[in-house]
Amino acid sequence: MSIVIEKPTEIASTVINQMSLFNHEQVVFCNDNETGLKAIIAIHNTILGPALGGTRMWMYNNEGEALKDVLRLSRGMTYKAAISGLNLGGGKAVIIGDSKIHKTEALIRRFGKFVNSLGGKYITAEDVGISTKEMEYVKMETDYVTGLPESYGGGGDPSPVTAYGVYMGMKASAHQVYGNDSLSGKKILVQGIGHVGENLVKHLTEEGAIVYINDINQERLKEVANLYKSEVVLGDACLDLDIDIYSPCALGATINTASLERLKCAIISGAANNQLEDENLHGRMVMEKGIVYAPDFLINAGGLINVYSEMHGYNRERAMNQATHIYNTTLDILKTSKAQNIPTIEAAKAIAEKRIAEVGKLKLTY
Ligand code: NAD
């Protein structure tokens, strides 16, 4: 989609058409010439509660790309909250720009004012390119913010909780495939060893898994390989490894037609959002290859669980306990998928949609 300023009716029809495709409720375009802020806030669904989702700052090639990303991510948040039993809807925001160059206090605070103007319908948090530091600036302009540093009564970095949830989802997948959930001796590739990936490597090596690590950042590879017993695999050669489990923990869309031709594994279970390049096509392709795929929005929900806990008086132990439930939910979904011969992503979406429909009906009564 290209934005043509001279033809505003064309923009409107294109944007609203895209919104109606997945039934988004509201999309807010934000602009401020003084600070250079250009942002989009997407609210997908607020049946279960306010739409909560992080703000991503990224140098998108064009506005159409940013819109596509925010629509896709906000819908994923609806599923993530619903399947995790949280009383939250799905939303997300993107700020168009290079976080290393364009991120200023004024720009972030101006963004906070836009969040505030929605009166609590959207609650923000950090995401790629945005840290807890920026959430302090947002907090200066609105109370509709989570993911604050511990010094502000927040939960701080949510990555350890996310990694623990992914670990739970991976163990449940192992139980489904091997009959027990031990990861000891299993060959596991962790692709992307950032905040979540490193914490996951810690759990896996502690349990005695044989861990391969891959990242585009050479320094990170050295650091993590020094800290935990793991083998570095450079470049996309990692996709040709003979492994038991592939754990995508970098970017989305790494499960696609090309990678599925190369991947030799029994399980895919990782932290990245939107791992399937095409939800329908690749969800089914994974199943037909006999690979068990633990749905991303389910097993990476630890971060959301963590910020949700913040809204009710932060308690890390409670957040970790709640993330433990990811194990049983994953197991239920994998069993349903097998029994009904449907892709795991379909089984997971059906459970989330059922909860939204049922709880939505409750709200009709006083
Ligand atoms: P991060 O930025 O700390 O780490 C990402 C790592 O991936 C970096 O080390 C980066 O160098 C590496 N990477 C980037 N492109 C790569 C490529 N092509 N090949 C290999 N490595 C590559 O991010 P994070 O917080 O660890 O999050 C990882 C993923 O999990 C992201 O997709 C994020 O959206 C998702 N996620 C994170 C959380 C959380 O709590 N942090 C919660 C839910 C989902």
Short mmCIF file of C-alpha atoms and ligand atoms in Angstrom, two decimals:
data_model
loop_
_atom_site.label_atom_id
_atom_site.label_comp_id
_atom_site.label_asym_id
_atom_site.label_seq_id
_atom_site.Cartn_x
_atom_site.Cartn_y
_atom_site.Cartn_z
CA MET A 1 0.00 0.00 0.00
CA SER A 2 1.34 3.45 -0.80
CA ILE A 3 0.05 6.56 0.93
CA VAL A 4 -0.92 9.16 -1.69
CA ILE A 5 -1.47 12.46 0.08
CA GLU A 6 -3.22 14.06 -2.92
CA LYS A 7 -5.95 11.40 -2.88
CA PRO A 8 -7.21 11.16 0.68
CA THR A 9 -10.26 9.06 -0.22
CA GLU A 10 -7.95 6.36 -1.58
CA ILE A 11 -6.02 6.24 1.70
CA ALA A 12 -9.18 5.94 3.75
CA SER A 13 -10.58 3.11 1.70
CA THR A 14 -7.30 1.20 1.74
CA VAL A 15 -6.75 1.58 5.47
CA ILE A 16 -10.31 0.71 6.42
CA ASN A 17 -10.29 -2.25 4.04
CA GLN A 18 -7.20 -3.54 5.78
CA MET A 19 -8.84 -2.97 9.18
CA SER A 20 -11.95 -4.89 8.19
CA LEU A 21 -9.92 -7.89 7.02
CA PHE A 22 -9.25 -8.94 10.62
CA ASN A 23 -11.97 -6.83 12.24
CA HIS A 24 -9.81 -4.14 13.87
CA GLU A 25 -11.75 -1.68 16.00
CA GLN A 26 -9.74 1.50 15.67
CA VAL A 27 -6.52 2.81 14.15
CA VAL A 28 -5.05 6.13 15.22
CA PHE A 29 -2.48 7.97 13.10
CA CYS A 30 -0.30 10.37 15.09
CA ASN A 31 1.83 13.19 13.71
CA ASP A 32 3.79 15.99 15.35
CA ASN A 33 6.05 18.17 13.22
CA GLU A 34 7.85 19.72 16.23
CA THR A 35 9.21 16.45 17.57
CA GLY A 36 9.13 14.49 14.29
CA LEU A 37 6.76 11.93 15.75
CA LYS A 38 5.02 9.70 13.23
CA ALA A 39 3.17 6.84 14.86
CA ILE A 40 0.25 4.46 14.40
CA ILE A 41 -1.75 2.97 17.25
CA ALA A 42 -3.88 -0.06 16.34
CA ILE A 43 -6.64 -1.35 18.59
CA HIS A 44 -7.75 -4.77 17.42
CA ASN A 45 -10.27 -5.90 20.02
CA THR A 46 -11.38 -4.65 23.45
CA ILE A 47 -14.02 -7.24 24.37
CA LEU A 48 -11.96 -8.73 27.21
CA GLY A 49 -10.48 -5.45 28.42
CA PRO A 50 -8.30 -2.50 27.41
CA ALA A 51 -6.05 -3.16 24.43
CA LEU A 52 -2.54 -3.68 25.79
CA GLY A 53 0.53 -4.02 23.62
CA GLY A 54 4.01 -2.62 23.28
CA THR A 55 5.27 0.24 21.16
CA ARG A 56 7.79 -0.70 18.49
CA MET A 57 10.17 1.86 17.00
CA TRP A 58 11.44 0.79 13.60
CA MET A 59 12.72 2.41 10.41
CA TYR A 60 9.99 1.07 8.15
CA ASN A 61 10.55 1.50 4.42
CA ASN A 62 7.15 3.15 4.05
CA GLU A 63 3.92 3.85 5.94
CA GLY A 64 2.18 0.88 4.37
CA GLU A 65 4.76 -1.46 5.87
CA ALA A 66 4.28 0.16 9.29
CA LEU A 67 0.49 -0.18 9.05
CA LYS A 68 0.74 -3.84 8.05
CA ASP A 69 3.04 -4.54 11.00
CA VAL A 70 0.88 -2.77 13.58
CA LEU A 71 -2.31 -4.47 12.35
CA ARG A 72 -0.69 -7.91 12.43
CA LEU A 73 0.93 -7.38 15.84
CA SER A 74 -2.18 -5.95 17.51
CA ARG A 75 -4.27 -8.93 16.37
CA GLY A 76 -1.63 -11.26 17.81
CA MET A 77 -1.98 -9.45 21.15
CA THR A 78 -5.73 -10.16 21.22
CA TYR A 79 -5.04 -13.90 20.86
CA LYS A 80 -2.16 -13.80 23.33
CA ALA A 81 -4.22 -12.15 26.08
CA ALA A 82 -7.29 -14.29 25.47
CA ILE A 83 -5.47 -17.63 25.51
CA SER A 84 -3.51 -16.64 28.62
CA GLY A 85 -6.71 -15.98 30.55
CA LEU A 86 -5.99 -12.25 30.94
CA ASN A 87 -8.69 -9.60 30.97
CA LEU A 88 -7.06 -7.62 28.22
CA GLY A 89 -7.75 -6.82 24.60
CA GLY A 90 -5.21 -6.55 21.80
CA GLY A 91 -3.40 -3.43 20.67
CA LYS A 92 0.00 -2.30 19.51
CA ALA A 93 1.74 0.89 18.42
CA VAL A 94 4.55 1.62 16.01
CA ILE A 95 6.71 4.73 15.83
CA ILE A 96 8.30 5.22 12.43
CA GLY A 97 11.97 6.09 12.83
CA ASP A 98 15.42 4.88 13.77
CA SER A 99 15.51 4.40 17.53
CA LYS A 100 19.25 5.10 17.58
CA ILE A 101 18.85 8.48 15.86
CA HIS A 102 15.30 9.82 16.22
CA LYS A 103 14.33 8.77 19.75
CA THR A 104 14.18 11.87 21.96
CA GLU A 105 12.45 12.63 25.26
CA ALA A 106 10.12 15.11 23.52
CA LEU A 107 9.12 12.64 20.79
CA ILE A 108 8.37 9.88 23.29
CA ARG A 109 6.43 12.24 25.59
CA ARG A 110 4.41 13.51 22.64
CA PHE A 111 3.59 9.89 21.88
CA GLY A 112 2.55 9.49 25.54
CA LYS A 113 0.08 12.35 25.07
CA PHE A 114 -1.51 10.54 22.13
CA VAL A 115 -1.81 7.38 24.25
CA ASN A 116 -3.43 9.46 27.00
CA SER A 117 -5.94 10.93 24.55
CA LEU A 118 -7.43 7.44 24.10
CA GLY A 119 -8.57 7.50 27.72
CA GLY A 120 -7.33 4.02 28.66
CA LYS A 121 -8.68 2.12 25.67
CA TYR A 122 -5.03 1.45 24.75
CA ILE A 123 -2.28 0.76 27.30
CA THR A 124 1.29 0.81 26.08
CA ALA A 125 4.54 -0.96 27.05
CA GLU A 126 8.00 -1.41 25.52
CA ASP A 127 8.84 -3.41 22.41
CA VAL A 128 11.67 -3.54 19.87
CA GLY A 129 13.58 -0.24 19.82
CA ILE A 130 11.94 0.99 23.05
CA SER A 131 13.16 0.30 26.59
CA THR A 132 11.87 0.75 30.14
CA LYS A 133 13.69 4.13 30.14
CA GLU A 134 11.28 5.44 27.48
CA MET A 135 8.34 4.13 29.49
CA GLU A 136 9.40 6.59 32.22
CA TYR A 137 8.93 9.41 29.68
CA VAL A 138 5.56 8.02 28.58
CA LYS A 139 4.55 7.82 32.26
CA MET A 140 5.14 11.59 32.56
CA GLU A 141 2.23 12.11 30.14
CA THR A 142 -0.15 9.22 30.87
CA ASP A 143 -1.05 6.56 33.40
CA TYR A 144 -1.92 4.16 30.60
CA VAL A 145 1.53 2.60 30.55
CA THR A 146 3.12 -0.62 31.84
CA GLY A 147 6.57 -2.17 31.56
CA LEU A 148 8.01 0.40 33.93
CA PRO A 149 11.38 0.00 35.67
CA GLU A 150 11.41 -1.64 39.11
CA SER A 151 12.23 1.75 40.70
CA TYR A 152 8.80 2.98 39.47
CA GLY A 153 7.00 -0.02 40.96
CA GLY A 154 7.05 -1.82 37.64
CA GLY A 155 8.22 -5.30 36.71
CA GLY A 156 11.37 -4.24 34.84
CA ASP A 157 12.65 -6.39 32.01
CA PRO A 158 9.94 -8.98 31.15
CA SER A 159 12.34 -11.22 29.16
CA PRO A 160 13.09 -13.74 31.97
CA VAL A 161 9.34 -14.42 32.32
CA THR A 162 8.96 -14.69 28.53
CA ALA A 163 11.89 -17.12 28.33
CA TYR A 164 10.46 -19.22 31.15
CA GLY A 165 7.10 -19.45 29.34
CA VAL A 166 8.85 -20.50 26.11
CA TYR A 167 10.76 -23.13 28.11
CA MET A 168 7.43 -24.43 29.51
CA GLY A 169 5.92 -24.57 25.99
CA MET A 170 9.00 -26.41 24.72
CA LYS A 171 8.82 -29.00 27.51
CA ALA A 172 5.11 -29.57 26.85
CA SER A 173 5.92 -30.08 23.14
CA ALA A 174 8.63 -32.59 24.10
CA HIS A 175 6.07 -34.42 26.23
CA GLN A 176 3.73 -34.65 23.25
CA VAL A 177 6.46 -35.91 20.88
CA TYR A 178 8.68 -38.08 23.09
CA GLY A 179 6.28 -39.15 25.84
CA ASN A 180 8.22 -37.27 28.54
CA ASP A 181 9.24 -33.65 28.88
CA SER A 182 12.96 -34.04 29.54
CA LEU A 183 15.12 -31.88 27.31
CA SER A 184 18.33 -33.49 28.53
CA GLY A 185 20.42 -34.61 25.55
CA LYS A 186 18.04 -32.98 23.05
CA LYS A 187 19.73 -30.98 20.28
CA ILE A 188 18.23 -27.49 20.29
CA LEU A 189 18.96 -24.52 18.02
CA VAL A 190 18.25 -21.11 19.57
CA GLN A 191 18.22 -18.53 16.76
CA GLY A 192 18.60 -15.04 18.27
CA ILE A 193 20.25 -14.84 21.66
CA GLY A 194 19.05 -11.42 22.81
CA HIS A 195 17.14 -10.77 26.03
CA VAL A 196 14.82 -13.77 25.71
CA GLY A 197 17.19 -16.10 23.84
CA GLU A 198 19.94 -15.84 26.43
CA ASN A 199 17.56 -16.61 29.32
CA LEU A 200 16.23 -19.58 27.38
CA VAL A 201 19.76 -20.89 26.73
CA LYS A 202 20.32 -20.74 30.49
CA HIS A 203 17.28 -22.97 31.21
CA LEU A 204 18.19 -25.40 28.43
CA THR A 205 21.85 -25.82 29.35
CA GLU A 206 20.93 -26.23 33.02
CA GLU A 207 18.71 -29.12 32.00
CA GLY A 208 21.50 -30.74 29.98
CA ALA A 209 20.33 -30.01 26.43
CA ILE A 210 22.87 -29.79 23.61
CA VAL A 211 22.43 -26.16 22.59
CA TYR A 212 23.42 -24.50 19.29
CA ILE A 213 23.29 -20.70 19.19
CA ASN A 214 22.95 -18.43 16.18
CA ASP A 215 22.86 -14.62 15.96
CA ILE A 216 23.93 -11.87 13.56
CA ASN A 217 25.68 -10.15 16.47
CA GLN A 218 29.15 -11.68 16.89
CA GLU A 219 29.71 -10.06 20.29
CA ARG A 220 26.52 -11.61 21.68
CA LEU A 221 27.59 -15.02 20.36
CA LYS A 222 30.93 -14.74 22.18
CA GLU A 223 29.28 -13.55 25.41
CA VAL A 224 26.62 -16.25 25.52
CA ALA A 225 29.00 -19.04 24.42
CA ASN A 226 31.34 -18.02 27.27
CA LEU A 227 28.54 -18.03 29.83
CA TYR A 228 26.74 -21.25 28.85
CA LYS A 229 27.97 -24.49 27.31
CA SER A 230 26.75 -24.05 23.75
CA GLU A 231 28.02 -24.30 20.19
CA VAL A 232 28.06 -21.28 17.85
CA VAL A 233 26.66 -21.82 14.34
CA LEU A 234 27.16 -18.91 11.95
CA GLY A 235 24.81 -17.67 9.23
CA ASP A 236 21.83 -19.52 7.86
CA ALA A 237 23.77 -22.82 7.92
CA CYS A 238 21.95 -23.26 11.22
CA LEU A 239 18.84 -24.25 9.22
CA ASP A 240 20.66 -27.35 7.91
CA LEU A 241 21.56 -28.74 11.33
CA ASP A 242 20.27 -32.13 12.37
CA ILE A 243 18.34 -31.13 15.49
CA ASP A 244 15.38 -32.07 17.66
CA ILE A 245 14.05 -28.58 18.38
CA TYR A 246 14.24 -25.28 16.50
CA SER A 247 13.65 -22.21 18.67
CA PRO A 248 13.19 -18.96 16.70
CA CYS A 249 13.98 -16.12 19.11
CA ALA A 250 14.98 -13.32 16.71
CA LEU A 251 12.53 -12.00 14.14
CA GLY A 252 9.22 -13.21 12.73
CA ALA A 253 8.47 -15.12 9.49
CA THR A 254 11.41 -17.54 9.79
CA ILE A 255 9.01 -20.44 9.23
CA ASN A 256 8.40 -20.22 5.52
CA THR A 257 8.43 -22.40 2.42
CA ALA A 258 12.21 -22.09 1.96
CA SER A 259 13.16 -22.77 5.60
CA LEU A 260 10.73 -25.68 5.86
CA GLU A 261 12.51 -27.39 2.97
CA ARG A 262 15.71 -27.33 5.02
CA LEU A 263 14.67 -27.68 8.65
CA LYS A 264 15.21 -31.14 10.15
CA CYS A 265 13.52 -31.08 13.54
CA ALA A 266 10.59 -32.60 15.43
CA ILE A 267 9.51 -29.44 17.30
CA ILE A 268 9.41 -25.70 16.66
CA SER A 269 9.07 -23.68 19.83
CA GLY A 270 10.39 -20.15 20.23
CA ALA A 271 9.82 -16.58 21.42
CA ALA A 272 9.58 -14.55 18.20
CA ASN A 273 6.20 -13.04 17.28
CA ASN A 274 4.52 -14.07 14.01
CA GLN A 275 6.91 -16.94 13.30
CA LEU A 276 4.78 -18.36 10.46
CA GLU A 277 5.29 -16.24 7.35
CA ASP A 278 1.79 -17.19 6.21
CA GLU A 279 -0.36 -18.41 9.10
CA ASN A 280 -2.60 -20.65 6.99
CA LEU A 281 -0.12 -21.97 4.45
CA HIS A 282 2.84 -22.57 6.75
CA GLY A 283 0.74 -23.65 9.74
CA ARG A 284 -0.52 -26.51 7.59
CA MET A 285 2.85 -27.18 5.94
CA VAL A 286 4.49 -27.61 9.36
CA MET A 287 1.80 -30.11 10.33
CA GLU A 288 2.15 -32.05 7.09
CA LYS A 289 5.92 -32.31 7.65
CA GLY A 290 5.15 -33.96 11.01
CA ILE A 291 6.67 -31.09 13.00
CA VAL A 292 4.96 -30.08 16.25
CA TYR A 293 4.67 -26.28 16.32
CA ALA A 294 3.99 -24.61 19.68
CA PRO A 295 1.98 -21.47 18.74
CA ASP A 296 4.09 -18.35 19.29
CA PHE A 297 1.39 -16.14 20.80
CA LEU A 298 0.73 -18.78 23.43
CA ILE A 299 4.23 -19.68 24.56
CA ASN A 300 5.73 -16.18 24.39
CA ALA A 301 2.94 -14.68 26.55
CA GLY A 302 5.22 -14.42 29.62
CA GLY A 303 6.04 -10.80 28.81
CA LEU A 304 2.36 -9.88 28.66
CA ILE A 305 1.67 -11.83 31.84
CA ASN A 306 4.46 -9.82 33.47
CA VAL A 307 3.05 -6.40 32.51
CA TYR A 308 -0.48 -7.53 33.42
CA SER A 309 0.84 -8.37 36.88
CA GLU A 310 2.14 -4.81 37.06
CA MET A 311 -1.42 -3.50 36.73
CA HIS A 312 -2.41 -5.41 39.88
CA GLY A 313 0.58 -4.61 42.12
CA TYR A 314 3.69 -6.22 40.66
CA ASN A 315 4.80 -9.59 41.97
CA ARG A 316 7.42 -11.55 39.99
CA GLU A 317 6.61 -14.82 41.75
CA ARG A 318 2.95 -14.52 40.73
CA ALA A 319 3.96 -13.73 37.13
CA MET A 320 6.29 -16.75 37.01
CA ASN A 321 3.57 -19.01 38.46
CA GLN A 322 1.14 -17.81 35.84
CA ALA A 323 3.71 -18.45 33.10
CA THR A 324 3.95 -22.06 34.34
CA HIS A 325 0.35 -22.59 33.10
CA ILE A 326 1.69 -22.24 29.56
CA TYR A 327 2.80 -25.88 29.92
CA ASN A 328 -0.72 -27.28 30.34
CA THR A 329 -2.32 -24.96 27.79
CA THR A 330 0.30 -25.99 25.21
CA LEU A 331 -0.30 -29.66 25.93
CA ASP A 332 -4.09 -29.22 25.53
CA ILE A 333 -3.64 -27.47 22.21
CA LEU A 334 -1.21 -30.04 20.84
CA LYS A 335 -3.62 -32.83 21.80
CA THR A 336 -6.59 -31.03 20.18
CA SER A 337 -4.57 -30.43 17.04
CA LYS A 338 -3.69 -34.12 16.83
CA ALA A 339 -7.20 -35.35 17.61
CA GLN A 340 -8.87 -33.01 15.10
CA ASN A 341 -6.05 -33.13 12.54
CA ILE A 342 -5.82 -29.33 12.40
CA PRO A 343 -2.73 -27.10 12.59
CA THR A 344 -1.78 -26.16 16.14
CA ILE A 345 -2.20 -22.45 15.33
CA GLU A 346 -5.83 -23.12 14.36
CA ALA A 347 -6.46 -25.05 17.59
CA ALA A 348 -4.95 -22.19 19.62
CA LYS A 349 -6.93 -19.49 17.81
CA ALA A 350 -10.17 -21.44 18.32
CA ILE A 351 -9.62 -21.53 22.11
CA ALA A 352 -8.84 -17.80 22.21
CA GLU A 353 -11.86 -16.92 20.04
CA LYS A 354 -14.15 -19.09 22.20
CA ARG A 355 -13.07 -17.27 25.36
CA ILE A 356 -13.60 -13.86 23.73
CA ALA A 357 -17.09 -14.89 22.58
CA GLU A 358 -18.11 -16.43 25.92
CA VAL A 359 -16.74 -13.70 28.19
CA GLY A 360 -18.08 -11.09 25.77
CA LYS A 361 -21.60 -12.45 26.31
CA LEU A 362 -21.17 -12.20 30.11
CA LYS A 363 -20.65 -8.49 29.72
CA LEU A 364 -24.13 -8.10 28.29
CA THR A 365 -25.60 -8.85 31.72
CA TYR A 366 -25.36 -6.55 34.71
P1 NAD B 1 16.38 -8.70 21.40
O1 NAD B 1 16.39 -7.55 20.46
O2 NAD B 1 16.96 -8.56 22.76
O3 NAD B 1 17.13 -9.95 20.72
C1 NAD B 1 16.96 -10.33 19.40
C2 NAD B 1 18.27 -10.97 18.95
O4 NAD B 1 18.07 -11.50 17.64
C3 NAD B 1 19.44 -9.99 18.86
O5 NAD B 1 20.56 -10.52 19.55
C4 NAD B 1 19.69 -9.87 17.35
O6 NAD B 1 21.05 -9.65 17.03
C5 NAD B 1 19.23 -11.22 16.87
N1 NAD B 1 18.88 -11.26 15.45
C6 NAD B 1 18.26 -10.29 14.71
N2 NAD B 1 18.13 -10.72 13.43
C7 NAD B 1 18.65 -11.97 13.39
C8 NAD B 1 18.80 -12.92 12.34
N3 NAD B 1 18.39 -12.68 11.08
N4 NAD B 1 19.41 -14.10 12.62
C9 NAD B 1 19.84 -14.37 13.89
N5 NAD B 1 19.72 -13.49 14.92
C10 NAD B 1 19.15 -12.32 14.66
O7 NAD B 1 14.86 -9.18 21.47
P2 NAD B 1 14.17 -10.06 22.60
O8 NAD B 1 13.57 -9.17 23.60
O9 NAD B 1 15.12 -11.14 23.02
O10 NAD B 1 12.98 -10.70 21.77
C11 NAD B 1 13.21 -11.75 20.84
C12 NAD B 1 11.92 -12.03 20.06
O11 NAD B 1 10.89 -12.42 20.97
C13 NAD B 1 11.37 -10.81 19.31
O12 NAD B 1 10.79 -11.26 18.11
C14 NAD B 1 10.29 -10.26 20.23
O13 NAD B 1 9.28 -9.58 19.52
C15 NAD B 1 9.76 -11.57 20.83
N6 NAD B 1 9.17 -11.37 22.17
C16 NAD B 1 9.90 -10.83 23.19
C17 NAD B 1 9.34 -10.67 24.45
C18 NAD B 1 10.12 -10.10 25.59
O14 NAD B 1 9.69 -10.23 26.75
N7 NAD B 1 11.28 -9.51 25.35
C19 NAD B 1 8.00 -11.06 24.66
C20 NAD B 1 7.27 -11.64 23.62
C21 NAD B 1 7.87 -11.79 22.36
#
